[in-house]
Amino acid sequence: MATRDTGRTGPAAPDVVVVGGGVIGLTTAWRAAQRGLATVVVDPRPGGGAAGVAAGMLAAVTELHHGEETLLALNLASADRYPAFAAELTEATGVDVGYRACGTLAVARDADDRARLRESHLLMRRCGLDVAWLTGRECRRLEPMLDPGVRGGLRVDGDHQVDPRPLVEALRTACRSVGVGWRREAATELLVSGGRAVGVALSGGDRLTAAQTVLAAGAHSGTLAGLPPEVAVPVRPVQGEILRLRDLPGRPPLLGRTVRAVVRGTEVYLVPRVSGELVVGATSDERGWDTRVTAGGVYQLLRDAHELVPGIAELPLLETRAGLRPTTPDNAPLLGPTALPGLQLATGHHRNGVLLAPITGEVLADALTGGELPDHARPFHAGRFAGSTEARVPS
Ligand SMILES: Cc1cc2nc3c(=O)[nH]c(=O)nc-3n(C[C@H](O)[C@H](O)[C@H](O)COP(=O)(O)OP(=O)(O)OC[C@H]3O[C@@H](n4cnc5c(N)ncnc54)[C@H](O)[C@@H]3O)c2cc1C
């Protein structure tokens, strides 16, 4: 077995081929190989998808929206698994994945924001979540660099963070350590024979056959040629722009925990890393496959973040990026077996793919070895949009 994930390594006819080496595909491949399945990941640019752009908030509670109460249970279950997941990865690879149990403060700047945040608080309480309402003064006691105009907030002690870039790096190393093979090519077509998926055709012209194929190509999952009509993969790209700033050397960090808000109807968050990086995100736009960063997006993020924490104006701006969230009609992932034997899905994680990586890897490994999803993942089964008019994918 080769030791680097360049070019082509691993068996010619594995048990499992995973299409897509993002945070979801890599976690799935790692867990499948740990269960003894010979696994190959196909991706021309592993780690080059949305995970390399993402903020890495593990925001099960502060990402709760009306109508997404079922998803909350999955998000909380994955958040619970994160400390052990991060520790296992670090132990296996020596890579610090930046897991930080820092908590989150969701704040309101004006009366409208406060009314909206009160609504969120009610929803959280209805869902049995223990979240404390703070006055503006209490918020500033926790985070002294907040703008004096902050009118109140929610202290969410369980919403933490991880750094997605070292996380993906660690996952690649962990995959290699358990013998996962690599094909640094794009999958161009799902191969179907005798009424079952038998692998994929590759951009270099080869055919890679496998007993089971997992489609984990992020926002591109629905575009793979050869998907039969009975397998609906209604995943569309939702674009997000994001910035990286850095704390000033020799000065204390601006923030100790993630701060987020809805300012004039749009969400903004600031995620402080131990390294001194401060991530400011993220816009959310339906713009097809466009990943250009726009002046308007950068302006909106800086303006809104500045209203919460004026001190950011002094910080160097290191990076502006845009990525594509893989999004389904109900904002929840598509997991496990499809109507086509031999084909499983691990996609559609929208805003929470980094958070949901641990539980996705686990339930996909269960489904690959046992043929079905565990009970707690059944609401997210891959067949739930089959035959639905929502199952259209943009070209
Ligand atoms: C701005 C922004 C901020 C975000 N912030 C957070 C956050 O704070 N917390 C959180 O949990 N989530 C966040 N997300 C969401 C998260 O990034 C995604 O849900 C997650 O990355 C999805 O993982 P994935 O592996 O399915 O897709 P990706 O990470 O996009 O990876 C898909 C992979 O598939 C490969 N691929 C595509 N087509 C093919 C093909 N034909 N053949 C082979 N390989 C292929 C790509 O090269 C890529 O490597 C954010 C996303 C964005 C855009």
Short mmCIF file of C-alpha atoms and ligand atoms in Angstrom, two decimals:
data_model
loop_
_atom_site.label_atom_id
_atom_site.label_comp_id
_atom_site.label_asym_id
_atom_site.label_seq_id
_atom_site.Cartn_x
_atom_site.Cartn_y
_atom_site.Cartn_z
CA MET A 1 0.00 0.00 0.00
CA ALA A 2 1.33 3.47 -0.89
CA THR A 3 1.60 6.02 1.91
CA ARG A 4 0.63 9.24 0.10
CA ASP A 5 -2.79 10.16 -1.25
CA THR A 6 -1.46 11.40 -4.57
CA GLY A 7 -2.42 9.76 -7.84
CA ARG A 8 -3.68 6.26 -7.38
CA THR A 9 -3.44 3.93 -4.38
CA GLY A 10 -5.52 1.16 -2.88
CA PRO A 11 -7.24 -1.92 -4.32
CA ALA A 12 -8.43 -2.04 -7.94
CA ALA A 13 -11.85 -3.42 -6.91
CA PRO A 14 -12.60 -2.21 -3.36
CA ASP A 15 -15.60 -3.01 -1.18
CA VAL A 16 -16.55 0.67 -1.07
CA VAL A 17 -15.84 3.62 -3.33
CA VAL A 18 -16.56 7.03 -1.81
CA VAL A 19 -17.14 9.77 -4.38
CA GLY A 20 -15.93 13.02 -2.78
CA GLY A 21 -13.14 13.57 -0.28
CA GLY A 22 -14.63 16.46 1.67
CA VAL A 23 -15.21 16.34 5.40
CA ILE A 24 -18.16 13.96 4.94
CA GLY A 25 -16.56 11.60 2.41
CA LEU A 26 -13.32 11.40 4.38
CA THR A 27 -15.06 10.68 7.68
CA THR A 28 -17.19 8.02 5.99
CA ALA A 29 -14.14 6.40 4.37
CA TRP A 30 -12.21 6.44 7.65
CA ARG A 31 -15.03 4.79 9.57
CA ALA A 32 -15.74 2.25 6.78
CA ALA A 33 -12.07 1.21 6.66
CA GLN A 34 -11.99 0.91 10.45
CA ARG A 35 -14.83 -1.64 10.11
CA GLY A 36 -12.69 -3.70 7.77
CA LEU A 37 -14.08 -2.56 4.39
CA ALA A 38 -11.50 -2.02 1.62
CA THR A 39 -12.26 1.61 0.73
CA VAL A 40 -11.14 4.03 -1.99
CA VAL A 41 -11.88 7.78 -2.11
CA VAL A 42 -12.27 9.42 -5.53
CA ASP A 43 -11.66 13.18 -5.61
CA PRO A 44 -9.47 15.38 -7.83
CA ARG A 45 -9.00 17.83 -4.93
CA PRO A 46 -9.63 16.16 -1.55
CA GLY A 47 -10.55 18.78 1.05
CA GLY A 48 -11.09 21.34 -1.71
CA GLY A 49 -14.83 21.73 -1.14
CA ALA A 50 -16.89 23.72 1.33
CA ALA A 51 -15.06 22.33 4.36
CA GLY A 52 -11.95 24.33 3.40
CA VAL A 53 -14.04 27.49 3.53
CA ALA A 54 -16.31 26.76 6.53
CA ALA A 55 -16.10 28.51 9.90
CA GLY A 56 -16.26 25.27 11.87
CA MET A 57 -18.95 26.28 14.32
CA LEU A 58 -20.45 23.28 16.06
CA ALA A 59 -23.69 25.15 16.45
CA ALA A 60 -26.43 22.63 17.16
CA VAL A 61 -28.36 25.12 19.31
CA THR A 62 -27.71 28.49 17.67
CA GLU A 63 -28.41 27.04 14.20
CA LEU A 64 -31.87 25.87 15.32
CA HIS A 65 -34.59 27.23 13.03
CA HIS A 66 -38.36 26.78 13.07
CA GLY A 67 -39.31 23.57 11.26
CA GLU A 68 -35.89 21.98 11.84
CA GLU A 69 -36.63 20.41 15.23
CA THR A 70 -35.96 16.86 13.93
CA LEU A 71 -32.57 17.92 12.67
CA LEU A 72 -31.78 19.34 16.12
CA ALA A 73 -31.61 15.82 17.58
CA LEU A 74 -29.07 14.71 14.96
CA ASN A 75 -27.04 17.91 15.41
CA LEU A 76 -26.97 17.50 19.21
CA ALA A 77 -25.99 13.83 18.90
CA SER A 78 -23.08 14.77 16.63
CA ALA A 79 -22.01 17.65 18.91
CA ASP A 80 -21.92 15.17 21.82
CA ARG A 81 -19.55 12.97 19.82
CA TYR A 82 -17.12 15.79 18.96
CA PRO A 83 -14.75 15.71 21.96
CA ALA A 84 -14.07 11.98 21.46
CA PHE A 85 -13.95 12.35 17.64
CA ALA A 86 -11.38 15.17 17.85
CA ALA A 87 -9.32 13.31 20.46
CA GLU A 88 -9.33 10.10 18.39
CA LEU A 89 -8.21 11.98 15.28
CA THR A 90 -5.41 13.75 17.14
CA GLU A 91 -4.31 10.49 18.70
CA ALA A 92 -4.28 8.75 15.29
CA THR A 93 -2.52 11.54 13.39
CA GLY A 94 -0.78 13.95 15.78
CA VAL A 95 -2.78 16.81 14.21
CA ASP A 96 -4.48 19.31 16.51
CA VAL A 97 -7.88 19.85 14.86
CA GLY A 98 -8.62 23.02 16.82
CA TYR A 99 -11.56 21.67 18.82
CA ARG A 100 -12.35 24.42 21.30
CA ALA A 101 -15.10 24.21 23.93
CA CYS A 102 -15.56 27.97 24.04
CA GLY A 103 -19.36 28.34 23.90
CA THR A 104 -21.33 30.93 21.94
CA LEU A 105 -23.05 34.22 22.68
CA ALA A 106 -25.95 35.16 20.39
CA VAL A 107 -26.63 38.90 20.77
CA ALA A 108 -29.16 41.50 19.66
CA ARG A 109 -28.31 45.06 18.56
CA ASP A 110 -31.73 46.69 18.39
CA ALA A 111 -35.36 46.13 19.35
CA ASP A 112 -36.10 44.09 16.18
CA ASP A 113 -33.06 41.87 16.74
CA ARG A 114 -34.05 41.42 20.36
CA ALA A 115 -37.61 40.40 19.46
CA ARG A 116 -36.21 37.86 16.98
CA LEU A 117 -33.77 36.50 19.54
CA ARG A 118 -36.57 36.22 22.13
CA GLU A 119 -38.46 34.10 19.57
CA SER A 120 -35.39 31.88 19.12
CA HIS A 121 -35.12 31.57 22.87
CA LEU A 122 -38.75 30.41 23.13
CA LEU A 123 -38.14 27.81 20.40
CA MET A 124 -35.02 26.57 22.19
CA ARG A 125 -36.93 26.25 25.45
CA ARG A 126 -39.78 24.42 23.74
CA CYS A 127 -37.12 21.98 22.49
CA GLY A 128 -35.91 21.46 26.05
CA LEU A 129 -32.64 23.36 25.62
CA ASP A 130 -31.18 25.06 28.65
CA VAL A 131 -30.13 28.51 27.37
CA ALA A 132 -29.85 31.62 29.54
CA TRP A 133 -31.11 35.09 28.53
CA LEU A 134 -28.61 37.85 29.42
CA THR A 135 -28.96 41.62 29.59
CA GLY A 136 -26.68 43.77 27.44
CA ARG A 137 -24.52 44.49 30.46
CA GLU A 138 -24.19 40.77 31.23
CA CYS A 139 -23.19 40.13 27.60
CA ARG A 140 -20.46 42.77 27.84
CA ARG A 141 -19.24 41.31 31.11
CA LEU A 142 -18.60 38.07 29.20
CA GLU A 143 -17.22 39.79 26.10
CA PRO A 144 -15.96 43.30 26.96
CA MET A 145 -15.23 44.26 23.32
CA LEU A 146 -18.91 44.05 22.36
CA ASP A 147 -20.47 47.30 21.22
CA PRO A 148 -22.17 49.21 24.08
CA GLY A 149 -25.37 49.19 22.01
CA VAL A 150 -25.85 45.42 22.41
CA ARG A 151 -29.31 45.05 24.01
CA GLY A 152 -29.24 41.46 25.24
CA GLY A 153 -28.26 37.97 24.28
CA LEU A 154 -28.36 34.22 24.75
CA ARG A 155 -25.54 32.38 26.44
CA VAL A 156 -25.19 29.01 24.72
CA ASP A 157 -22.52 27.08 26.58
CA GLY A 158 -22.69 23.94 24.40
CA ASP A 159 -22.04 25.42 20.91
CA HIS A 160 -18.31 25.06 20.33
CA GLN A 161 -15.91 25.11 17.35
CA VAL A 162 -13.34 23.11 15.41
CA ASP A 163 -10.91 24.30 12.73
CA PRO A 164 -12.06 22.64 9.47
CA ARG A 165 -8.74 22.90 7.61
CA PRO A 166 -6.61 20.89 10.08
CA LEU A 167 -9.68 18.68 10.59
CA VAL A 168 -9.68 17.70 6.92
CA GLU A 169 -5.91 17.28 6.97
CA ALA A 170 -6.19 14.98 9.98
CA LEU A 171 -8.96 12.98 8.29
CA ARG A 172 -6.78 12.45 5.21
CA THR A 173 -3.93 11.20 7.40
CA ALA A 174 -6.29 9.02 9.44
CA CYS A 175 -7.68 7.52 6.22
CA ARG A 176 -4.18 6.67 5.03
CA SER A 177 -3.36 5.09 8.39
CA VAL A 178 -6.23 2.60 8.00
CA GLY A 179 -5.42 1.78 4.36
CA VAL A 180 -7.95 3.92 2.47
CA GLY A 181 -6.90 4.18 -1.17
CA TRP A 182 -7.12 7.27 -3.42
CA ARG A 183 -7.97 8.15 -6.98
CA ARG A 184 -7.16 11.79 -7.66
CA GLU A 185 -9.73 12.09 -10.43
CA ALA A 186 -13.33 13.15 -10.77
CA ALA A 187 -16.08 10.57 -10.96
CA THR A 188 -17.84 11.24 -14.25
CA GLU A 189 -20.62 8.63 -14.18
CA LEU A 190 -22.26 6.16 -11.85
CA LEU A 191 -21.95 2.66 -13.28
CA VAL A 192 -25.10 0.55 -13.09
CA SER A 193 -25.29 -3.10 -14.08
CA GLY A 194 -27.93 -5.73 -13.42
CA GLY A 195 -30.07 -3.25 -11.48
CA ARG A 196 -27.37 -2.21 -9.02
CA ALA A 197 -24.62 0.40 -8.70
CA VAL A 198 -21.25 -1.19 -9.41
CA GLY A 199 -18.86 1.77 -9.12
CA VAL A 200 -17.95 4.88 -11.10
CA ALA A 201 -16.27 5.92 -14.33
CA LEU A 202 -13.31 8.25 -13.77
CA SER A 203 -12.21 11.37 -15.62
CA GLY A 204 -8.96 9.64 -16.68
CA GLY A 205 -10.98 6.98 -18.52
CA ASP A 206 -10.79 4.11 -15.99
CA ARG A 207 -13.76 2.35 -14.42
CA LEU A 208 -13.53 1.73 -10.69
CA THR A 209 -15.84 -1.06 -9.62
CA ALA A 210 -16.92 -1.64 -6.04
CA ALA A 211 -19.57 -3.59 -4.16
CA GLN A 212 -20.93 -0.32 -2.71
CA THR A 213 -20.71 3.29 -3.86
CA VAL A 214 -21.18 6.24 -1.51
CA LEU A 215 -22.04 9.56 -3.13
CA ALA A 216 -20.51 12.31 -0.94
CA ALA A 217 -19.64 14.98 -3.51
CA GLY A 218 -21.04 17.94 -1.55
CA ALA A 219 -22.96 20.48 -3.63
CA HIS A 220 -22.12 18.50 -6.80
CA SER A 221 -23.74 15.27 -5.59
CA GLY A 222 -26.87 15.61 -7.69
CA THR A 223 -24.97 16.24 -10.92
CA LEU A 224 -23.28 12.84 -11.32
CA ALA A 225 -24.26 11.32 -14.66
CA GLY A 226 -25.91 7.91 -14.57
CA LEU A 227 -28.08 8.45 -11.49
CA PRO A 228 -31.32 6.62 -12.33
CA PRO A 229 -34.62 8.50 -12.00
CA GLU A 230 -35.70 6.51 -8.92
CA VAL A 231 -32.72 7.93 -6.99
CA ALA A 232 -33.50 11.55 -6.18
CA VAL A 233 -30.50 13.62 -5.05
CA PRO A 234 -32.06 17.08 -4.73
CA VAL A 235 -28.93 18.87 -3.56
CA ARG A 236 -28.38 22.45 -4.72
CA PRO A 237 -25.50 24.86 -4.04
CA VAL A 238 -26.11 27.69 -1.55
CA GLN A 239 -23.23 30.12 -1.76
CA GLY A 240 -21.58 31.59 1.33
CA GLU A 241 -18.85 34.24 1.59
CA ILE A 242 -16.56 34.36 4.59
CA LEU A 243 -13.55 36.37 5.83
CA ARG A 244 -10.50 35.62 7.92
CA LEU A 245 -8.96 38.35 10.08
CA ARG A 246 -6.15 38.10 12.63
CA ASP A 247 -5.82 39.47 16.15
CA LEU A 248 -3.05 42.03 16.58
CA PRO A 249 0.23 40.61 17.91
CA GLY A 250 0.93 41.45 21.55
CA ARG A 251 -2.73 42.35 22.23
CA PRO A 252 -5.26 40.10 23.94
CA PRO A 253 -7.72 38.40 21.57
CA LEU A 254 -10.77 40.49 20.74
CA LEU A 255 -13.17 37.70 21.71
CA GLY A 256 -13.08 34.62 23.94
CA ARG A 257 -16.05 32.79 22.42
CA THR A 258 -18.10 32.77 19.22
CA VAL A 259 -20.36 35.81 18.95
CA ARG A 260 -23.25 35.82 16.52
CA ALA A 261 -26.29 37.91 15.69
CA VAL A 262 -28.93 38.66 13.12
CA VAL A 263 -28.31 42.24 11.99
CA ARG A 264 -31.05 43.84 9.87
CA GLY A 265 -32.31 40.38 8.98
CA THR A 266 -28.98 38.80 7.98
CA GLU A 267 -26.84 36.49 10.04
CA VAL A 268 -23.28 37.30 11.03
CA TYR A 269 -20.85 35.48 13.30
CA LEU A 270 -17.33 35.94 14.61
CA VAL A 271 -15.40 32.78 15.52
CA PRO A 272 -12.14 33.37 17.45
CA ARG A 273 -9.52 30.66 17.08
CA VAL A 274 -6.77 29.92 19.60
CA SER A 275 -4.29 30.73 16.79
CA GLY A 276 -5.46 34.38 16.77
CA GLU A 277 -7.48 33.96 13.58
CA LEU A 278 -10.92 35.55 13.68
CA VAL A 279 -13.38 34.10 11.16
CA VAL A 280 -16.24 36.39 10.10
CA GLY A 281 -19.09 34.77 8.19
CA ALA A 282 -21.17 34.16 6.36
CA THR A 283 -23.45 35.35 3.61
CA SER A 284 -26.05 32.98 2.16
CA ASP A 285 -27.15 33.33 -1.46
CA GLU A 286 -28.78 31.21 -4.13
CA ARG A 287 -26.31 31.95 -6.92
CA GLY A 288 -25.89 28.64 -8.70
CA TRP A 289 -22.27 27.53 -9.02
CA ASP A 290 -20.75 31.01 -8.67
CA THR A 291 -17.96 31.07 -6.06
CA ARG A 292 -16.71 34.60 -6.72
CA VAL A 293 -16.30 36.81 -3.67
CA THR A 294 -18.26 40.03 -4.12
CA ALA A 295 -17.61 43.54 -2.84
CA GLY A 296 -21.18 43.55 -1.54
CA GLY A 297 -20.66 40.35 0.45
CA VAL A 298 -17.43 41.56 2.04
CA TYR A 299 -19.02 44.95 2.80
CA GLN A 300 -22.07 43.34 4.43
CA LEU A 301 -19.99 41.04 6.63
CA LEU A 302 -17.57 43.76 7.76
CA ARG A 303 -20.37 46.28 8.37
CA ASP A 304 -22.45 43.88 10.45
CA ALA A 305 -19.49 42.43 12.38
CA HIS A 306 -18.26 45.97 13.08
CA GLU A 307 -21.62 46.88 14.58
CA LEU A 308 -21.19 44.05 17.07
CA VAL A 309 -17.45 44.36 17.74
CA PRO A 310 -16.10 47.75 16.56
CA GLY A 311 -12.50 46.70 17.34
CA ILE A 312 -12.37 44.49 14.23
CA ALA A 313 -11.66 47.61 12.16
CA GLU A 314 -8.05 47.52 13.36
CA LEU A 315 -7.39 43.90 12.42
CA PRO A 316 -5.62 42.76 9.27
CA LEU A 317 -7.92 41.12 6.72
CA LEU A 318 -6.14 37.93 5.61
CA GLU A 319 -8.54 36.16 3.32
CA THR A 320 -11.88 36.35 1.56
CA ARG A 321 -13.45 33.12 0.27
CA ALA A 322 -16.72 31.74 -0.97
CA GLY A 323 -17.97 28.16 -0.87
CA LEU A 324 -21.05 26.13 -1.76
CA ARG A 325 -23.19 24.55 0.94
CA PRO A 326 -24.81 21.30 -0.25
CA THR A 327 -28.47 21.98 0.47
CA THR A 328 -31.63 19.86 0.30
CA PRO A 329 -35.26 21.05 0.23
CA ASP A 330 -35.57 20.50 4.02
CA ASN A 331 -32.01 21.61 4.92
CA ALA A 332 -31.25 18.15 6.35
CA PRO A 333 -28.78 15.55 5.06
CA LEU A 334 -29.52 12.54 2.85
CA LEU A 335 -28.06 9.45 4.48
CA GLY A 336 -27.71 5.77 3.69
CA PRO A 337 -29.18 3.30 1.17
CA THR A 338 -31.10 4.46 -1.90
CA ALA A 339 -33.63 2.72 -4.14
CA LEU A 340 -30.67 1.52 -6.23
CA PRO A 341 -28.94 -1.40 -4.49
CA GLY A 342 -25.24 -0.69 -3.98
CA LEU A 343 -25.65 3.09 -3.87
CA GLN A 344 -25.69 5.07 -0.61
CA LEU A 345 -25.81 8.82 -0.04
CA ALA A 346 -23.89 10.96 2.45
CA THR A 347 -24.68 14.46 1.30
CA GLY A 348 -26.89 17.54 1.70
CA HIS A 349 -25.45 18.71 5.03
CA HIS A 350 -26.07 22.39 4.20
CA ARG A 351 -24.89 24.68 7.06
CA ASN A 352 -23.86 21.83 9.39
CA GLY A 353 -21.56 19.46 7.53
CA VAL A 354 -18.59 20.02 9.82
CA LEU A 355 -20.79 19.53 12.88
CA LEU A 356 -22.43 16.43 11.41
CA ALA A 357 -19.24 14.65 10.28
CA PRO A 358 -18.87 12.37 13.35
CA ILE A 359 -22.42 11.04 13.28
CA THR A 360 -22.49 10.78 9.49
CA GLY A 361 -19.34 8.64 9.46
CA GLU A 362 -20.81 6.43 12.14
CA VAL A 363 -24.24 5.87 10.59
CA LEU A 364 -22.81 5.35 7.09
CA ALA A 365 -20.41 2.72 8.46
CA ASP A 366 -23.43 1.04 10.09
CA ALA A 367 -25.36 1.16 6.82
CA LEU A 368 -22.41 -0.11 4.77
CA THR A 369 -21.81 -3.06 7.08
CA GLY A 370 -25.39 -3.81 8.18
CA GLY A 371 -27.46 -2.65 5.21
CA GLU A 372 -29.60 -0.14 7.10
CA LEU A 373 -29.49 3.10 9.05
CA PRO A 374 -29.68 3.06 12.84
CA ASP A 375 -33.00 4.34 14.26
CA HIS A 376 -31.75 7.83 15.15
CA ALA A 377 -30.76 8.48 11.52
CA ARG A 378 -33.95 7.13 9.87
CA PRO A 379 -35.67 10.55 9.53
CA PHE A 380 -32.81 11.50 7.19
CA HIS A 381 -33.00 8.42 4.94
CA ALA A 382 -31.81 8.96 1.39
CA GLY A 383 -35.10 8.02 -0.26
CA ARG A 384 -37.30 10.68 1.29
CA PHE A 385 -37.53 12.87 -1.83
CA ALA A 386 -38.04 10.08 -4.35
CA GLY A 387 -40.93 11.01 -6.62
CA SER A 388 -41.19 14.51 -5.15
CA THR A 389 -41.40 17.65 -7.29
CA GLU A 390 -38.75 19.16 -5.00
CA ALA A 391 -36.23 16.68 -6.35
CA ARG A 392 -34.98 18.87 -9.19
CA VAL A 393 -31.28 19.82 -9.30
CA PRO A 394 -29.87 22.95 -11.01
CA SER A 395 -27.75 22.24 -14.07
C1 LIG B 1 -19.19 29.94 4.06
C2 LIG B 1 -19.51 28.63 4.69
C3 LIG B 1 -19.47 28.51 6.08
C4 LIG B 1 -19.78 27.29 6.69
N1 LIG B 1 -19.69 27.20 8.05
C5 LIG B 1 -19.98 26.02 8.66
C6 LIG B 1 -19.87 25.90 10.07
O1 LIG B 1 -19.51 26.85 10.76
N2 LIG B 1 -20.17 24.69 10.64
C7 LIG B 1 -20.57 23.61 9.88
O2 LIG B 1 -20.84 22.56 10.46
N3 LIG B 1 -20.68 23.71 8.55
C8 LIG B 1 -20.39 24.88 7.91
N4 LIG B 1 -20.51 24.98 6.56
C9 LIG B 1 -21.07 23.86 5.80
C10 LIG B 1 -20.03 22.79 5.53
O3 LIG B 1 -18.87 23.37 4.97
C11 LIG B 1 -20.61 21.76 4.56
O4 LIG B 1 -21.86 21.29 5.03
C12 LIG B 1 -19.64 20.58 4.43
O5 LIG B 1 -18.38 21.02 3.96
C13 LIG B 1 -20.19 19.52 3.50
O6 LIG B 1 -19.22 18.52 3.41
P1 LIG B 1 -19.14 17.59 2.13
O7 LIG B 1 -17.98 16.69 2.33
O8 LIG B 1 -20.49 17.02 1.86
O9 LIG B 1 -18.86 18.61 0.93
P2 LIG B 1 -17.54 19.41 0.58
O10 LIG B 1 -16.82 19.81 1.80
O11 LIG B 1 -17.96 20.50 -0.36
O12 LIG B 1 -16.65 18.35 -0.20
C14 LIG B 1 -17.12 17.78 -1.42
C15 LIG B 1 -15.94 17.11 -2.11
O13 LIG B 1 -16.45 16.41 -3.26
C16 LIG B 1 -15.52 16.55 -4.32
N5 LIG B 1 -16.22 16.32 -5.58
C17 LIG B 1 -17.20 17.07 -6.15
N6 LIG B 1 -17.59 16.51 -7.31
C18 LIG B 1 -16.85 15.36 -7.47
C19 LIG B 1 -16.79 14.33 -8.46
N7 LIG B 1 -17.58 14.36 -9.55
N8 LIG B 1 -15.92 13.32 -8.30
C20 LIG B 1 -15.11 13.26 -7.20
N9 LIG B 1 -15.13 14.21 -6.22
C21 LIG B 1 -16.00 15.24 -6.36
C22 LIG B 1 -14.98 17.97 -4.15
O14 LIG B 1 -13.70 18.12 -4.79
C23 LIG B 1 -14.89 18.09 -2.63
O15 LIG B 1 -13.61 17.74 -2.14
C24 LIG B 1 -20.17 26.17 5.90
C25 LIG B 1 -20.18 26.28 4.52
C26 LIG B 1 -19.86 27.50 3.91
C27 LIG B 1 -19.87 27.60 2.41
#
